[in-house]
Amino acid sequence: VQLQASGGGVVQAGGSLNLSCAISGRGFSTHAEGWFRQAPGKEREFVAAINWSGSTTFYEDDAKGRFTISRDSAKKLVVLQMTNLKPEDTGVYYCGSAPGIFTVVSRYDAWGQGTQVTVSS
């Protein structure tokens, strides 16, 4: 499976961005996808995940109510809609594929290249 993340950019605090993860190869209809963020000098941390059918989602606490993860099966995309962005949301955002919804990096077996999100105060 191959994943390609896009949609990052520079936005002011309170603004919005939509990240997309295009998925090709095996696994779109059988795997879950997750979004992780890695800030400079920090470990990659979980943000949100969605199961293979889109029926189940899971968010880290600070993302709840601000971020929405969804999947477009026709386009084989997983989208992370981010609103009310904060400076602490800044980092490189990676999408990953896993056999289920997991919050730990080690359970993901494929990753996209990452897209930079910068939120200015």
Short mmCIF file of C-alpha atoms in Angstrom, two decimals:
data_model
loop_
_atom_site.label_atom_id
_atom_site.label_comp_id
_atom_site.label_asym_id
_atom_site.label_seq_id
_atom_site.Cartn_x
_atom_site.Cartn_y
_atom_site.Cartn_z
CA VAL A 1 0.00 0.00 0.00
CA GLN A 2 1.22 3.53 -0.79
CA LEU A 3 0.05 6.67 0.93
CA GLN A 4 0.56 10.28 -0.09
CA ALA A 5 -0.34 13.16 2.21
CA SER A 6 -1.11 16.67 0.99
CA GLY A 7 -2.89 19.86 2.01
CA GLY A 8 -0.54 21.34 4.55
CA GLY A 9 0.29 25.01 4.68
CA VAL A 10 0.64 28.11 6.83
CA VAL A 11 -2.45 29.40 8.62
CA GLN A 12 -3.17 31.82 11.42
CA ALA A 13 -4.49 30.64 14.75
CA GLY A 14 -8.21 30.04 14.53
CA GLY A 15 -8.00 29.11 10.87
CA SER A 16 -8.72 25.84 9.09
CA LEU A 17 -6.94 23.34 6.85
CA ASN A 18 -7.96 20.11 5.16
CA LEU A 19 -5.35 17.37 4.83
CA SER A 20 -5.79 14.54 2.35
CA CYS A 21 -4.19 11.11 2.26
CA ALA A 22 -4.39 9.37 -1.11
CA ILE A 23 -4.13 5.60 -0.83
CA SER A 24 -3.21 3.17 -3.58
CA GLY A 25 -2.49 -0.51 -3.71
CA ARG A 26 -3.93 -3.09 -1.37
CA GLY A 27 -5.68 -2.39 1.88
CA PHE A 28 -8.02 0.54 1.42
CA SER A 29 -11.11 -1.59 2.01
CA THR A 30 -9.53 -3.64 4.78
CA HIS A 31 -7.30 -1.30 6.75
CA ALA A 32 -7.74 1.64 9.06
CA GLU A 33 -5.90 4.90 8.55
CA GLY A 34 -4.59 7.34 11.09
CA TRP A 35 -3.09 10.80 11.19
CA PHE A 36 -0.10 11.59 13.37
CA ARG A 37 1.73 14.85 14.04
CA GLN A 38 5.44 15.30 14.64
CA ALA A 39 6.64 18.62 16.03
CA PRO A 40 10.33 19.57 15.81
CA GLY A 41 12.36 17.63 18.33
CA LYS A 42 9.39 15.54 19.44
CA GLU A 43 8.12 12.06 18.77
CA ARG A 44 5.34 11.35 16.33
CA GLU A 45 2.03 11.53 18.19
CA PHE A 46 -1.46 10.29 17.42
CA VAL A 47 -4.12 12.74 16.23
CA ALA A 48 -7.04 10.77 14.73
CA ALA A 49 -7.92 7.44 13.12
CA ILE A 50 -10.78 5.89 11.17
CA ASN A 51 -11.62 2.26 10.55
CA TRP A 52 -11.88 0.61 7.13
CA SER A 53 -15.60 1.26 6.71
CA GLY A 54 -15.67 4.76 8.18
CA SER A 55 -18.09 3.68 10.90
CA THR A 56 -15.65 4.24 13.76
CA THR A 57 -13.37 7.17 14.48
CA PHE A 58 -11.07 8.00 17.37
CA TYR A 59 -9.37 11.28 18.31
CA GLU A 60 -6.77 12.44 20.75
CA ASP A 61 -8.37 14.62 23.40
CA ASP A 62 -7.28 18.01 22.07
CA ALA A 63 -8.52 17.20 18.57
CA LYS A 64 -12.04 16.33 19.68
CA GLY A 65 -14.52 18.94 18.51
CA ARG A 66 -11.95 20.64 16.25
CA PHE A 67 -10.82 17.91 13.85
CA THR A 68 -12.89 15.50 11.75
CA ILE A 69 -11.50 12.44 10.00
CA SER A 70 -13.43 10.89 7.13
CA ARG A 71 -12.90 8.62 4.15
CA ASP A 72 -14.01 8.87 0.54
CA SER A 73 -14.10 5.33 -0.78
CA ALA A 74 -14.68 6.34 -4.40
CA LYS A 75 -11.55 8.49 -4.43
CA LYS A 76 -9.59 6.33 -1.97
CA LEU A 77 -8.91 9.35 0.22
CA VAL A 78 -8.77 9.85 3.95
CA VAL A 79 -9.36 13.48 4.90
CA LEU A 80 -8.56 15.31 8.10
CA GLN A 81 -10.56 18.52 8.44
CA MET A 82 -8.91 20.79 10.98
CA THR A 83 -10.66 23.86 12.38
CA ASN A 84 -9.88 26.38 15.12
CA LEU A 85 -6.19 25.62 14.71
CA LYS A 86 -3.75 26.45 17.48
CA PRO A 87 0.01 27.11 17.33
CA GLU A 88 0.56 23.82 19.16
CA ASP A 89 -0.99 22.01 16.18
CA THR A 90 2.15 22.89 14.21
CA GLY A 91 4.15 19.96 12.87
CA VAL A 92 4.56 17.51 10.04
CA TYR A 93 1.39 15.47 9.63
CA TYR A 94 1.72 11.86 8.51
CA CYS A 95 -0.97 9.43 7.43
CA GLY A 96 -0.49 5.78 8.14
CA SER A 97 -2.21 2.48 7.45
CA ALA A 98 -2.88 -0.18 10.07
CA PRO A 99 -4.97 -3.35 10.45
CA GLY A 100 -7.19 -1.56 12.97
CA ILE A 101 -7.59 1.68 14.91
CA PHE A 102 -4.42 2.18 16.94
CA THR A 103 -2.87 5.17 18.64
CA VAL A 104 0.72 3.95 18.63
CA VAL A 105 3.19 4.38 15.77
CA SER A 106 4.44 0.79 15.93
CA ARG A 107 1.07 -0.65 14.89
CA TYR A 108 1.11 1.14 11.54
CA ASP A 109 2.75 -0.74 8.69
CA ALA A 110 2.83 1.94 6.00
CA TRP A 111 3.29 5.72 6.05
CA GLY A 112 2.99 8.62 3.67
CA GLN A 113 5.74 11.21 3.30
CA GLY A 114 4.17 13.88 5.55
CA THR A 115 2.85 17.38 4.98
CA GLN A 116 3.88 20.47 6.96
CA VAL A 117 1.28 22.41 8.94
CA THR A 118 2.34 25.71 10.50
CA VAL A 119 -0.06 27.68 12.69
CA SER A 120 1.07 31.20 13.53
CA SER A 121 -0.12 33.05 16.61
#
